[in-house]
Amino acid sequence: FGTKRRYLDSGLSHHNIILGERYQGLLGDIFNKQKLADDFSLYLHMPTITDPSIAPDGCEGFYVLSPVPHLGSGTDWTTMAQPYRDSIIEFLEANYLPDLRANIIAERHINPLHFQNTLNSYLGSAFSVQPILTQSAWFRPHNRSEEFDNLYFVGAGTHPGAGLPGVLSSSIIVENLIGGANEPAYVRSTPGLHTMEQAV
Ligand SMILES: Cc1cc2nc3c(=O)[nH]c(=O)nc-3n(C[C@H](O)[C@H](O)[C@H](O)COP(=O)(O)OP(=O)(O)OC[C@H]3O[C@@H](n4cnc5c(N)ncnc54)[C@H](O)[C@@H]3O)c2cc1C
């Protein structure tokens, strides 16, 4: 969301982790009970504190993330999205951003239905396969299909996992699997760069 005023006196930083009173219980609600809790813990991003040029003069830009259970929870986001959004904005207004509601001039919010219906993500999951021990490292879906020759997988749901570093790593792994190269892709694609074995 964007505001028509700056919030440089808010005490906020570029990255802000705002933990609720019962962080462990909240995680239990999300991952074990699969229920949408009344409280939340937030990641609040305020990039304009570092680079004001990404918003119009005198304005501030924010991004707020609240972890919630996937659609297996049965949460009806067609009715819950607006009140959930309202409670977060009211919380931010009461604790960090005075008069926030009156100052918001641009806003977009998404929920697990967007991840399911627009991004085709199973159960509207935002981070793909949960990285528990039995779904991590070798136990995660492999990058080469075990059923079909010449079928390869990249992305958050494969090895090594979600997040841009993991996703980019999966593409390099697949490039090496397909190419059958003896050296990493970054070595092959960098002119003049050779491995120690080649050098000697
Ligand atoms: C709110 C949020 C914040 C995040 N923050 C960070 C962060 O700060 N740092 C970080 O490293 N990672 C972050 N991540 C994780 C990171 O964004 C993901 O792990 C990564 O984008 C996954 O990449 P991907 O290519 O596997 O999937 P995606 O980026 O989801 O791309 C898959 C694409 O495939 C398309 N698609 C689906 N089905 C089909 C189909 N049948 N045909 C054609 N196209 C299709 C989808 O529309 C989508 O565009 C964040 C994720 C979320 C949700």
mmCIF file of C-alpha atoms and ligand atoms in Angstrom:
data_model
loop_
_atom_site.group_PDB
_atom_site.id
_atom_site.type_symbol
_atom_site.label_atom_id
_atom_site.label_comp_id
_atom_site.label_asym_id
_atom_site.label_seq_id
_atom_site.Cartn_x
_atom_site.Cartn_y
_atom_site.Cartn_z
ATOM 1 C CA PHE A 1 0.000 0.000 0.000
ATOM 2 C CA GLY A 2 1.038 3.592 -0.550
ATOM 3 C CA THR A 3 0.410 6.617 1.633
ATOM 4 C CA LYS A 4 0.180 10.296 0.751
ATOM 5 C CA ARG A 5 2.498 11.198 3.649
ATOM 6 C CA ARG A 6 5.922 10.108 4.841
ATOM 7 C CA TYR A 7 6.363 8.094 8.046
ATOM 8 C CA LEU A 8 10.019 8.815 8.729
ATOM 9 C CA ASP A 9 9.275 9.476 12.423
ATOM 10 C CA SER A 10 7.589 6.089 12.894
ATOM 11 C CA GLY A 11 10.693 4.327 14.221
ATOM 12 C CA LEU A 12 10.334 1.736 11.462
ATOM 13 C CA SER A 13 13.238 0.370 9.419
ATOM 14 C CA HIS A 14 13.471 -0.912 5.855
ATOM 15 C CA HIS A 15 12.713 -4.464 7.095
ATOM 16 C CA ASN A 16 10.520 -4.913 10.196
ATOM 17 C CA ILE A 17 9.535 -8.165 11.888
ATOM 18 C CA ILE A 18 6.619 -7.503 14.235
ATOM 19 C CA LEU A 19 6.154 -10.529 16.490
ATOM 20 C CA GLY A 20 2.843 -11.093 18.238
ATOM 21 C CA GLU A 21 2.619 -12.102 21.903
ATOM 22 C CA ARG A 22 2.233 -15.824 21.158
ATOM 23 C CA TYR A 23 4.432 -16.573 18.186
ATOM 24 C CA GLN A 24 4.723 -20.324 18.886
ATOM 25 C CA GLY A 25 0.964 -20.669 19.363
ATOM 26 C CA LEU A 26 0.368 -18.778 16.148
ATOM 27 C CA LEU A 27 2.646 -21.159 14.237
ATOM 28 C CA GLY A 28 0.696 -24.064 15.770
ATOM 29 C CA ASP A 29 -2.561 -22.526 14.537
ATOM 30 C CA ILE A 30 -1.156 -22.075 11.028
ATOM 31 C CA PHE A 31 0.643 -25.386 10.513
ATOM 32 C CA ASN A 32 -1.000 -27.872 12.919
ATOM 33 C CA LYS A 33 -4.559 -26.730 13.605
ATOM 34 C CA GLN A 34 -4.827 -25.042 10.202
ATOM 35 C CA LYS A 35 -6.981 -22.259 11.505
ATOM 36 C CA LEU A 36 -6.962 -18.541 10.812
ATOM 37 C CA ALA A 37 -6.087 -16.868 14.116
ATOM 38 C CA ASP A 38 -7.419 -13.515 15.307
ATOM 39 C CA ASP A 39 -3.886 -12.312 16.073
ATOM 40 C CA PHE A 40 -0.909 -12.175 13.719
ATOM 41 C CA SER A 41 2.813 -11.638 13.373
ATOM 42 C CA LEU A 42 3.861 -9.421 10.496
ATOM 43 C CA TYR A 43 6.715 -8.666 8.158
ATOM 44 C CA LEU A 44 6.490 -4.966 7.294
ATOM 45 C CA HIS A 45 8.597 -3.694 4.432
ATOM 46 C CA MET A 46 9.188 0.048 4.058
ATOM 47 C CA PRO A 47 11.468 0.375 1.007
ATOM 48 C CA THR A 48 10.944 4.133 0.582
ATOM 49 C CA ILE A 49 12.962 4.742 3.748
ATOM 50 C CA THR A 50 15.973 3.594 1.704
ATOM 51 C CA ASP A 51 14.932 4.747 -1.759
ATOM 52 C CA PRO A 52 12.278 7.515 -1.743
ATOM 53 C CA SER A 53 12.313 7.600 -5.550
ATOM 54 C CA ILE A 54 10.109 4.501 -5.775
ATOM 55 C CA ALA A 55 7.126 6.559 -4.548
ATOM 56 C CA PRO A 56 5.902 10.024 -5.603
ATOM 57 C CA ASP A 57 7.346 12.977 -3.690
ATOM 58 C CA GLY A 58 6.059 13.117 -0.118
ATOM 59 C CA CYS A 59 4.644 9.594 -0.267
ATOM 60 C CA GLU A 60 5.630 6.298 1.362
ATOM 61 C CA GLY A 61 5.421 2.724 0.022
ATOM 62 C CA PHE A 62 4.845 -0.375 2.169
ATOM 63 C CA TYR A 63 4.377 -4.130 1.866
ATOM 64 C CA VAL A 64 2.977 -6.147 4.743
ATOM 65 C CA LEU A 65 2.975 -9.942 4.929
ATOM 66 C CA SER A 66 0.919 -11.971 7.395
ATOM 67 C CA PRO A 67 1.437 -15.765 7.362
ATOM 68 C CA VAL A 68 -1.879 -17.670 7.277
ATOM 69 C CA PRO A 69 -2.848 -21.335 6.789
ATOM 70 C CA HIS A 70 -3.349 -22.703 3.284
ATOM 71 C CA LEU A 71 -6.814 -23.416 1.896
ATOM 72 C CA GLY A 72 -6.934 -26.768 3.685
ATOM 73 C CA SER A 73 -8.054 -24.669 6.652
ATOM 74 C CA GLY A 74 -11.437 -24.134 5.013
ATOM 75 C CA THR A 75 -11.142 -20.362 5.523
ATOM 76 C CA ASP A 76 -13.623 -18.544 3.286
ATOM 77 C CA TRP A 77 -11.411 -15.758 1.961
ATOM 78 C CA THR A 78 -14.243 -14.272 -0.079
ATOM 79 C CA THR A 79 -15.703 -13.093 3.230
ATOM 80 C CA MET A 80 -12.595 -13.034 5.449
ATOM 81 C CA ALA A 81 -10.172 -11.047 3.265
ATOM 82 C CA GLN A 82 -11.619 -7.626 3.963
ATOM 83 C CA PRO A 83 -11.995 -7.940 7.769
ATOM 84 C CA TYR A 84 -8.538 -9.551 7.988
ATOM 85 C CA ARG A 85 -7.065 -6.682 5.961
ATOM 86 C CA ASP A 86 -8.922 -4.181 8.180
ATOM 87 C CA SER A 87 -7.571 -5.647 11.422
ATOM 88 C CA ILE A 88 -3.970 -5.463 10.124
ATOM 89 C CA ILE A 89 -4.354 -1.872 8.932
ATOM 90 C CA GLU A 90 -5.966 -0.900 12.275
ATOM 91 C CA PHE A 91 -3.109 -2.589 14.142
ATOM 92 C CA LEU A 92 -0.501 -0.730 12.094
ATOM 93 C CA GLU A 93 -2.359 2.543 12.576
ATOM 94 C CA ALA A 94 -2.602 2.079 16.347
ATOM 95 C CA ASN A 95 1.016 1.044 16.827
ATOM 96 C CA TYR A 96 3.214 2.430 14.039
ATOM 97 C CA LEU A 97 1.521 4.531 11.373
ATOM 98 C CA PRO A 98 -0.796 7.259 12.783
ATOM 99 C CA ASP A 99 -3.831 8.166 10.645
ATOM 100 C CA LEU A 100 -2.945 5.370 8.249
ATOM 101 C CA ARG A 101 -6.460 4.744 6.973
ATOM 102 C CA ALA A 102 -6.915 8.401 6.030
ATOM 103 C CA ASN A 103 -3.565 8.454 4.226
ATOM 104 C CA ILE A 104 -3.711 5.296 2.084
ATOM 105 C CA ILE A 105 -3.961 6.293 -1.585
ATOM 106 C CA ALA A 106 -2.986 3.019 -3.291
ATOM 107 C CA GLU A 107 -3.583 -0.521 -2.129
ATOM 108 C CA ARG A 108 -3.635 -4.144 -3.305
ATOM 109 C CA HIS A 109 -4.092 -7.200 -1.150
ATOM 110 C CA ILE A 110 -3.969 -10.886 -2.043
ATOM 111 C CA ASN A 111 -4.829 -14.055 -0.094
ATOM 112 C CA PRO A 112 -4.465 -17.824 -0.677
ATOM 113 C CA LEU A 113 -7.236 -17.754 -3.309
ATOM 114 C CA HIS A 114 -4.921 -15.687 -5.531
ATOM 115 C CA PHE A 115 -2.160 -18.276 -5.138
ATOM 116 C CA GLN A 116 -4.592 -21.062 -6.009
ATOM 117 C CA ASN A 117 -6.630 -19.459 -8.788
ATOM 118 C CA THR A 118 -4.084 -17.176 -10.469
ATOM 119 C CA LEU A 119 -0.763 -18.892 -9.764
ATOM 120 C CA ASN A 120 -2.121 -22.461 -9.867
ATOM 121 C CA SER A 121 -0.589 -23.283 -6.486
ATOM 122 C CA TYR A 122 -1.904 -26.364 -4.666
ATOM 123 C CA LEU A 123 -4.180 -25.308 -1.776
ATOM 124 C CA GLY A 124 -3.101 -21.721 -2.399
ATOM 125 C CA SER A 125 0.216 -22.442 -0.722
ATOM 126 C CA ALA A 126 2.610 -19.487 -0.946
ATOM 127 C CA PHE A 127 5.862 -21.382 -0.383
ATOM 128 C CA SER A 128 5.094 -24.770 -1.977
ATOM 129 C CA VAL A 129 6.009 -28.040 -0.241
ATOM 130 C CA GLN A 130 6.550 -27.489 3.499
ATOM 131 C CA PRO A 131 10.266 -27.849 4.315
ATOM 132 C CA ILE A 132 9.900 -30.375 7.122
ATOM 133 C CA LEU A 133 12.658 -33.004 7.447
ATOM 134 C CA THR A 134 10.830 -35.634 5.378
ATOM 135 C CA GLN A 135 10.297 -33.123 2.572
ATOM 136 C CA SER A 136 13.763 -31.542 2.589
ATOM 137 C CA ALA A 137 17.100 -32.194 0.869
ATOM 138 C CA TRP A 138 17.091 -35.692 -0.724
ATOM 139 C CA PHE A 139 13.486 -36.250 0.407
ATOM 140 C CA ARG A 140 12.242 -33.277 -1.618
ATOM 141 C CA PRO A 141 10.936 -33.987 -5.149
ATOM 142 C CA HIS A 142 14.058 -34.661 -7.220
ATOM 143 C CA ASN A 143 15.083 -32.475 -10.133
ATOM 144 C CA ARG A 144 15.091 -35.418 -12.527
ATOM 145 C CA SER A 145 11.898 -37.436 -12.868
ATOM 146 C CA GLU A 146 12.038 -40.966 -11.514
ATOM 147 C CA GLU A 147 9.222 -42.030 -13.870
ATOM 148 C CA PHE A 148 10.026 -40.441 -17.208
ATOM 149 C CA ASP A 149 13.286 -39.998 -19.088
ATOM 150 C CA ASN A 150 14.062 -36.447 -20.072
ATOM 151 C CA LEU A 151 11.590 -34.889 -17.597
ATOM 152 C CA TYR A 152 13.162 -32.389 -15.210
ATOM 153 C CA PHE A 153 11.807 -30.148 -12.476
ATOM 154 C CA VAL A 154 12.799 -26.704 -11.254
ATOM 155 C CA GLY A 155 11.166 -24.320 -8.801
ATOM 156 C CA ALA A 156 10.117 -23.999 -5.201
ATOM 157 C CA GLY A 157 8.478 -27.429 -4.976
ATOM 158 C CA THR A 158 11.633 -29.261 -5.993
ATOM 159 C CA HIS A 159 15.105 -29.743 -4.546
ATOM 160 C CA PRO A 160 16.630 -27.717 -2.933
ATOM 161 C CA GLY A 161 13.556 -25.624 -2.076
ATOM 162 C CA ALA A 162 11.628 -22.343 -1.972
ATOM 163 C CA GLY A 163 13.072 -18.845 -2.067
ATOM 164 C CA LEU A 164 14.903 -17.264 -4.968
ATOM 165 C CA PRO A 165 18.336 -18.747 -4.085
ATOM 166 C CA GLY A 166 16.817 -22.243 -3.909
ATOM 167 C CA VAL A 167 14.797 -21.814 -7.087
ATOM 168 C CA LEU A 168 17.790 -20.489 -9.041
ATOM 169 C CA SER A 169 19.896 -23.341 -7.646
ATOM 170 C CA SER A 170 17.346 -25.858 -8.932
ATOM 171 C CA SER A 171 17.678 -24.395 -12.430
ATOM 172 C CA ILE A 172 21.484 -24.684 -12.317
ATOM 173 C CA ILE A 173 21.196 -28.280 -11.072
ATOM 174 C CA VAL A 174 18.851 -29.116 -13.953
ATOM 175 C CA GLU A 175 21.107 -27.377 -16.446
ATOM 176 C CA ASN A 176 23.961 -29.553 -15.260
ATOM 177 C CA LEU A 177 21.825 -32.711 -15.300
ATOM 178 C CA ILE A 178 20.698 -32.050 -18.867
ATOM 179 C CA GLY A 179 24.091 -30.915 -20.062
ATOM 180 C CA GLY A 180 25.840 -33.752 -18.329
ATOM 181 C CA ALA A 181 28.718 -31.384 -17.743
ATOM 182 C CA ASN A 182 31.579 -32.204 -15.434
ATOM 183 C CA GLU A 183 31.741 -28.692 -14.098
ATOM 184 C CA PRO A 184 29.189 -26.238 -12.742
ATOM 185 C CA ALA A 185 27.137 -24.190 -15.198
ATOM 186 C CA TYR A 186 28.549 -20.921 -13.873
ATOM 187 C CA VAL A 187 32.041 -22.112 -14.813
ATOM 188 C CA ARG A 188 30.986 -23.183 -18.297
ATOM 189 C CA SER A 189 29.101 -19.951 -18.955
ATOM 190 C CA THR A 190 31.915 -17.666 -17.777
ATOM 191 C CA PRO A 191 34.514 -17.162 -20.523
ATOM 192 C CA GLY A 192 38.035 -17.639 -19.254
ATOM 193 C CA LEU A 193 36.961 -19.274 -15.991
ATOM 194 C CA HIS A 194 38.222 -22.853 -15.577
ATOM 195 C CA THR A 195 38.152 -25.347 -12.775
ATOM 196 C CA MET A 196 41.394 -26.240 -10.980
ATOM 197 C CA GLU A 197 41.421 -29.652 -12.695
ATOM 198 C CA GLN A 198 41.436 -28.022 -16.112
ATOM 199 C CA ALA A 199 44.088 -25.553 -15.120
ATOM 200 C CA VAL A 200 46.583 -28.272 -14.114
HETATM 201 C C1 LIG B 1 4.706 -13.203 -0.117
HETATM 202 C C2 LIG B 1 6.002 -13.871 -0.509
HETATM 203 C C3 LIG B 1 7.199 -13.282 -0.176
HETATM 204 C C4 LIG B 1 8.406 -13.886 -0.561
HETATM 205 N N1 LIG B 1 9.579 -13.258 -0.256
HETATM 206 C C5 LIG B 1 10.741 -13.818 -0.650
HETATM 207 C C6 LIG B 1 11.986 -13.157 -0.388
HETATM 208 O O1 LIG B 1 12.023 -12.076 0.215
HETATM 209 N N2 LIG B 1 13.131 -13.763 -0.798
HETATM 210 C C7 LIG B 1 13.120 -14.953 -1.458
HETATM 211 O O2 LIG B 1 14.190 -15.459 -1.819
HETATM 212 N N3 LIG B 1 11.951 -15.604 -1.724
HETATM 213 C C8 LIG B 1 10.768 -15.060 -1.336
HETATM 214 N N4 LIG B 1 9.586 -15.706 -1.601
HETATM 215 C C9 LIG B 1 9.623 -17.035 -2.229
HETATM 216 C C10 LIG B 1 9.826 -16.953 -3.729
HETATM 217 O O3 LIG B 1 9.069 -15.890 -4.255
HETATM 218 C C11 LIG B 1 9.350 -18.267 -4.367
HETATM 219 O O4 LIG B 1 9.979 -19.385 -3.734
HETATM 220 C C12 LIG B 1 9.698 -18.299 -5.863
HETATM 221 O O5 LIG B 1 9.131 -17.188 -6.543
HETATM 222 C C13 LIG B 1 9.161 -19.573 -6.484
HETATM 223 O O6 LIG B 1 9.570 -19.589 -7.849
HETATM 224 P P1 LIG B 1 8.926 -20.644 -8.848
HETATM 225 O O7 LIG B 1 9.527 -20.334 -10.171
HETATM 226 O O8 LIG B 1 9.041 -22.019 -8.287
HETATM 227 O O9 LIG B 1 7.369 -20.326 -8.814
HETATM 228 P P2 LIG B 1 6.579 -18.947 -9.216
HETATM 229 O O10 LIG B 1 7.458 -17.740 -9.042
HETATM 230 O O11 LIG B 1 5.290 -19.031 -8.442
HETATM 231 O O12 LIG B 1 6.331 -19.129 -10.740
HETATM 232 C C14 LIG B 1 5.470 -20.124 -11.244
HETATM 233 C C15 LIG B 1 4.755 -19.503 -12.421
HETATM 234 O O13 LIG B 1 4.115 -20.551 -13.142
HETATM 235 C C16 LIG B 1 2.849 -20.078 -13.537
HETATM 236 N N5 LIG B 1 2.003 -21.238 -13.815
HETATM 237 C C17 LIG B 1 1.365 -22.046 -12.933
HETATM 238 N N6 LIG B 1 0.705 -23.013 -13.574
HETATM 239 C C18 LIG B 1 0.938 -22.839 -14.896
HETATM 240 C C19 LIG B 1 0.528 -23.532 -16.076
HETATM 241 N N7 LIG B 1 -0.241 -24.624 -16.029
HETATM 242 N N8 LIG B 1 0.947 -23.062 -17.266
HETATM 243 C C20 LIG B 1 1.752 -21.968 -17.342
HETATM 244 N N9 LIG B 1 2.174 -21.275 -16.260
HETATM 245 C C21 LIG B 1 1.762 -21.705 -15.062
HETATM 246 C C22 LIG B 1 2.369 -19.224 -12.395
HETATM 247 O O14 LIG B 1 1.375 -18.319 -12.796
HETATM 248 C C23 LIG B 1 3.669 -18.519 -12.007
HETATM 249 O O15 LIG B 1 3.847 -17.316 -12.725
HETATM 250 C C24 LIG B 1 8.379 -15.111 -1.243
HETATM 251 C C25 LIG B 1 7.161 -15.721 -1.571
HETATM 252 C C26 LIG B 1 5.985 -15.109 -1.196
HETATM 253 C C27 LIG B 1 4.675 -15.771 -1.565
#
